[in-house]
């Protein structure tokens, strides 16, 4: 049914909690703010950084962009690799590749960082493209990233029924819908079933192994 599979990165292919929470802590300390609990910080995994700083901490856009810079001071040198691949992901990607599926990373994380992470964990051999945002945070909304991924794959409107977007947060599901794609939410990441259902996910799975049934 699906020939092209788009994967979110954080909370879908890898668990980035340590690196992302440490990077947020680094930025928030710079502004002298109280540090939220680890559980609260984990809720920030997935959305574009400016959005998180603006909506969660009430920053203006200008202050949010300054916060992004501070966040990246830590993330670019340490947080990038404070990360781990979810169990079963390499095996899933290998099987899908063997079946001739075209695999693409579609993430709001900067493309430059995303490529480094995928290469670091020896996953780049599975993916046709790694598509992310620009370092200036343009093309950071998930629907923009997905549109960019479709373009890079050379896919047109008639190809869309054969494309599946997989992610753990509402932004992945909403981004897929805006582009006319089917979506699958995963519960081993950082979104809840309610969040994914409310966003309109076409499929929701509990574990990595459950993705086989959806994709095939």
C-alpha atoms as one frame of an Amber mdcrd trajectory, in Angstrom:
protein
   0.000   0.000   0.000   2.666   2.518   1.012   5.817   2.944  -1.075   7.281
   5.996   0.676   7.581   6.155   4.473   8.378   9.468   6.150   9.722   9.197
   9.708   9.894  11.888  12.343  13.236  11.765  14.178  12.861  12.748  17.853
  10.523  10.387  19.684  10.097   8.159  16.645  13.483   6.900  15.456  15.488
   7.989  18.489  14.894   8.893  22.122  16.583  12.310  22.480  15.336  13.138
  25.983  18.680  13.606  27.722  20.175  15.884  25.088  17.067  17.984  24.530
  16.243  18.495  28.206  19.844  19.419  28.980  19.815  21.920  26.124  16.604
  23.527  27.399  18.113  23.731  30.897  21.197  25.459  29.473  19.030  28.051
  27.706  16.660  28.657  30.621  19.543  29.118  33.075  20.904  31.862  30.820
  17.632  33.768  31.251  17.578  33.095  34.992  14.336  31.149  34.817  13.170
  28.389  37.120  13.862  24.997  35.575  10.710  22.886  35.019  10.639  19.239
  36.040  12.157  16.625  33.760   8.629  15.441  32.885   7.602  18.957  31.864
  10.744  19.424  29.787  10.053  16.141  27.983   6.744  17.599  26.775   8.801
  20.042  24.705  10.297  17.250  22.597   8.965  17.437  19.051   7.646  20.947
  18.324   9.867  23.603  16.690  12.058  25.363  19.263  10.729  28.926  18.762
   7.180  27.616  19.241   8.151  25.960  22.538   9.910  29.020  23.916   7.049
  31.302  22.876   4.096  29.176  24.018   5.550  27.508  27.125   7.696  30.322
  28.491   5.921  33.360  27.038   8.944  34.619  25.114   8.580  37.181  22.337
   9.722  35.940  18.929  12.988  37.865  19.264  13.683  36.463  22.731  12.720
  32.973  21.531  15.301  33.166  18.734  17.925  34.250  21.293  16.905  31.265
  23.413  17.319  28.976  20.399  20.889  30.232  20.049  21.616  29.446  23.718
  19.936  26.028  23.378  22.215  25.203  20.464  25.338  26.176  22.389  24.817
  22.994  24.362  23.038  20.878  21.775  25.580  21.327  18.964  28.487  20.043
  21.046  26.980  17.671  23.636  23.214  17.268  23.355  23.346  16.067  19.768
  24.606  12.640  20.796  22.904  12.363  24.216  20.452  10.221  22.346  19.642
   6.566  21.631  17.899   4.606  18.904  14.665   2.911  19.944  14.845  -0.880
  20.139  13.682  -2.491  16.925  14.157   0.555  14.685  17.267  -0.647  12.795
  15.606  -4.007  12.139  12.418  -2.271  10.933  14.335  -0.015   8.563  16.346
  -2.961   7.223  13.196  -4.990   6.502  11.441  -2.064   4.833  14.480  -1.328
   2.683  14.640  -4.995   1.632  11.009  -4.747   0.550  11.857  -1.800  -1.695
  10.262   0.921   0.421  11.603   4.459   0.071  12.468   5.825   3.519  12.807
   9.515   4.392  13.442  11.424   7.619  11.081  14.425   7.984  11.892  16.393
  11.127  11.600  19.915  12.512  15.154  19.567  13.816  17.740  21.394  11.675
  18.748  19.251   8.736  22.443  19.725   9.526  22.017  18.204  13.007  19.640
  15.503  11.788  22.121  14.219   9.215  24.834  14.031  11.901  22.551  12.075
  14.238  21.464   9.626  11.529  25.083   9.082  10.498  26.252   8.732  14.119
  23.817   5.870  14.702  24.631   4.197  11.364  21.105   4.689  10.013  21.921
   6.785   6.942  22.197   3.705   4.723  18.442   3.188   5.050  17.262   6.652
   4.027  16.900   8.228   0.610  16.797  11.711   2.160  17.064  13.418   5.537
  14.775  16.463   5.453  14.747  19.026   8.240  14.549  22.721   9.004  17.093
  25.409   8.179  19.431  26.712  10.866  17.560  30.039  10.902  14.445  28.071
  11.932  12.745  28.632   8.591  10.979  25.536   7.246  10.582  24.343  10.834
   6.818  23.733  10.804   6.115  20.073  10.179   3.824  20.688   7.192   6.634
  22.697   5.559   9.157  19.930   6.196   6.810  17.309   4.756   6.149  19.441
   1.657   9.914  19.773   1.225  10.348  15.993   1.602   7.680  15.338  -1.038
   9.472  17.733  -3.363  12.869  16.124  -2.825  11.373  12.704  -3.557   9.837
  14.045  -6.765   6.360  13.017  -5.618   3.271  14.648  -7.071  -0.380  14.797
  -6.013  -1.241  11.409  -7.483   1.563   9.778  -5.445   0.274  10.972  -2.067
  -1.988   7.953  -1.304   1.202   5.833  -1.237   2.994   8.021   1.330   2.771
   7.472   5.106   4.014   9.904   7.749   5.040   8.335  11.082   5.523  10.438
  14.212   4.835  10.746  17.924   3.331  14.237  18.259   0.285  16.118  16.979
   2.511  18.239  14.720   3.426  15.123  12.703  -0.216  14.197  12.242  -1.396
  17.721  11.443   1.529  18.239   9.067   0.609  15.069   7.197  -3.049  16.109
   6.939  -2.123  19.536   5.550  -0.196  17.775   2.816  -2.940  15.236   2.103
  -1.050  12.255   3.524  -2.013   9.342   5.748  -0.379   9.362   9.174   0.550
   6.918  11.915   1.108   7.989  15.511   3.467   6.031  17.760   2.996   5.747
  21.521   6.595   4.845  22.387   7.564   8.506  21.885   6.370  11.640  23.686
   2.769  12.110  22.586  -0.308  10.565  24.195  -3.030   8.534  22.520  -5.477
  11.368  23.176  -3.152  13.891  21.510  -2.723  11.706  18.440  -6.431  10.844
  18.218  -7.443  14.505  18.523  -4.996  15.406  15.755  -6.682  12.842  13.495
  -4.073  10.087  13.133  -5.176   7.410  10.661  -3.323   4.737  12.633  -1.887
   4.577  16.155   0.559   1.887  17.324   2.012   1.008  20.715   5.361  -0.492
  19.759   7.878  -0.443  16.921   6.922  -3.993  15.921   3.325  -2.874  15.324
   4.473  -0.610  12.463   4.983  -3.625  10.202   1.240  -4.279  10.033   0.438
  -0.666   9.147   3.109  -0.221   6.487   2.652  -3.562   4.743
